[in-house]
Amino acid sequence: MYSRPVLFDQSPTLVDSFSLLQGRRKLAVLFDESGREQVEALMKNMDKVPTASLLVSKDTPSQQISDFVAFQKMGTQICIVAKWDTAYHAFSLAVDEGASEEEIQTLIIDQPKRFIYCMKCFSTSEIPSNESAVQCQCSAHLEVGPFFSKLRKGYIGYPFIPVEQRQTVGS
Ligand SMILES: [Zn+2]
């Protein structure tokens, strides 16, 4: 089953610096105020490559971003440089307009966010970036699985019984 790509902390689109992807001849850059410096560096490094850019913020209407992406021609690479929330939003709109992960590079200015999908209460919630186990809002202890579900937009969280509780139950 095809699940449309979403931006997550292990997304293959995440980069530290932009490079021209194979077969791409143009760049379409979506950036927020925090990414301005990186965009200027990008323009300098790729001054032979035709580039269109759109400054976005959390107040930018989705339609404006969608139109910008839809207007781009075949062979265009989408570059997103922004803080996580704006990048996430722009990424999903670009995908809605038919962009694939192979055509997108994403540079995050702050930190990627990470989400877990609880196999007990079936809800998705944000988790710290470095924890291997967390407690869900339903109080279940969850092991952060290696599998990211594009459908659930989070890592699959497997319920487990912590050692302390196991001892209580067992005695
Ligand atoms: Zn839960």
PDB file of N, CA, C and O and ligand atoms in Angstrom, residues 118-123 136-140 142, ligand 1:
ATOM      1  N   CYS A 118       0.892   5.123  19.686  1.00  0.00           N
ATOM      2  CA  CYS A 118       0.684   4.161  20.768  1.00  0.00           C
ATOM      3  C   CYS A 118      -0.183   2.993  20.288  1.00  0.00           C
ATOM      4  O   CYS A 118      -1.297   3.196  19.812  1.00  0.00           O
ATOM      5  N   MET A 119       0.349   1.775  20.451  1.00  0.00           N
ATOM      6  CA  MET A 119      -0.389   0.588  20.027  1.00  0.00           C
ATOM      7  C   MET A 119      -1.469   0.215  21.039  1.00  0.00           C
ATOM      8  O   MET A 119      -2.227  -0.733  20.826  1.00  0.00           O
ATOM      9  N   LYS A 120      -1.531   0.950  22.164  1.00  0.00           N
ATOM     10  CA  LYS A 120      -2.578   0.647  23.141  1.00  0.00           C
ATOM     11  C   LYS A 120      -3.794   1.556  22.952  1.00  0.00           C
ATOM     12  O   LYS A 120      -4.910   1.077  22.850  1.00  0.00           O
ATOM     13  N   CYS A 121      -3.553   2.877  22.880  1.00  0.00           N
ATOM     14  CA  CYS A 121      -4.695   3.794  22.771  1.00  0.00           C
ATOM     15  C   CYS A 121      -4.813   4.378  21.360  1.00  0.00           C
ATOM     16  O   CYS A 121      -5.722   5.149  21.079  1.00  0.00           O
ATOM     17  N   PHE A 122      -3.897   4.024  20.460  1.00  0.00           N
ATOM     18  CA  PHE A 122      -3.953   4.442  19.056  1.00  0.00           C
ATOM     19  C   PHE A 122      -3.949   5.963  18.877  1.00  0.00           C
ATOM     20  O   PHE A 122      -4.669   6.503  18.044  1.00  0.00           O
ATOM     21  N   SER A 123      -3.159   6.641  19.711  1.00  0.00           N
ATOM     22  CA  SER A 123      -3.001   8.083  19.518  1.00  0.00           C
ATOM     23  C   SER A 123      -1.539   8.381  19.200  1.00  0.00           C
ATOM     24  O   SER A 123      -0.642   7.599  19.512  1.00  0.00           O
ATOM     25  N   CYS A 136       3.043   7.042  27.496  1.00  0.00           N
ATOM     26  CA  CYS A 136       1.975   7.664  26.724  1.00  0.00           C
ATOM     27  C   CYS A 136       0.999   8.384  27.646  1.00  0.00           C
ATOM     28  O   CYS A 136       0.954   8.139  28.849  1.00  0.00           O
ATOM     29  N   GLN A 137       0.180   9.264  27.058  1.00  0.00           N
ATOM     30  CA  GLN A 137      -0.849   9.966  27.833  1.00  0.00           C
ATOM     31  C   GLN A 137      -1.873   8.983  28.422  1.00  0.00           C
ATOM     32  O   GLN A 137      -2.543   9.276  29.399  1.00  0.00           O
ATOM     33  N   CYS A 138      -1.975   7.783  27.836  1.00  0.00           N
ATOM     34  CA  CYS A 138      -2.877   6.755  28.353  1.00  0.00           C
ATOM     35  C   CYS A 138      -2.208   5.972  29.481  1.00  0.00           C
ATOM     36  O   CYS A 138      -2.758   4.991  29.977  1.00  0.00           O
ATOM     37  N   SER A 139      -0.974   6.395  29.857  1.00  0.00           N
ATOM     38  CA  SER A 139      -0.148   5.842  30.927  1.00  0.00           C
ATOM     39  C   SER A 139       0.609   4.568  30.538  1.00  0.00           C
ATOM     40  O   SER A 139       1.401   4.060  31.318  1.00  0.00           O
ATOM     41  N   ALA A 140       0.380   4.057  29.346  1.00  0.00           N
ATOM     42  CA  ALA A 140       1.148   2.889  28.897  1.00  0.00           C
ATOM     43  C   ALA A 140       2.612   3.268  28.705  1.00  0.00           C
ATOM     44  O   ALA A 140       2.914   4.352  28.206  1.00  0.00           O
ATOM     45  N   LEU A 142       5.875   2.790  26.629  1.00  0.00           N
ATOM     46  CA  LEU A 142       6.065   2.412  25.233  1.00  0.00           C
ATOM     47  C   LEU A 142       7.543   2.348  24.866  1.00  0.00           C
ATOM     48  O   LEU A 142       8.313   3.247  25.217  1.00  0.00           O
TER      49      LEU A 142
HETATM   50 ZN    ZN B   1      -1.415   5.391  24.634  1.00  0.00          ZN
END
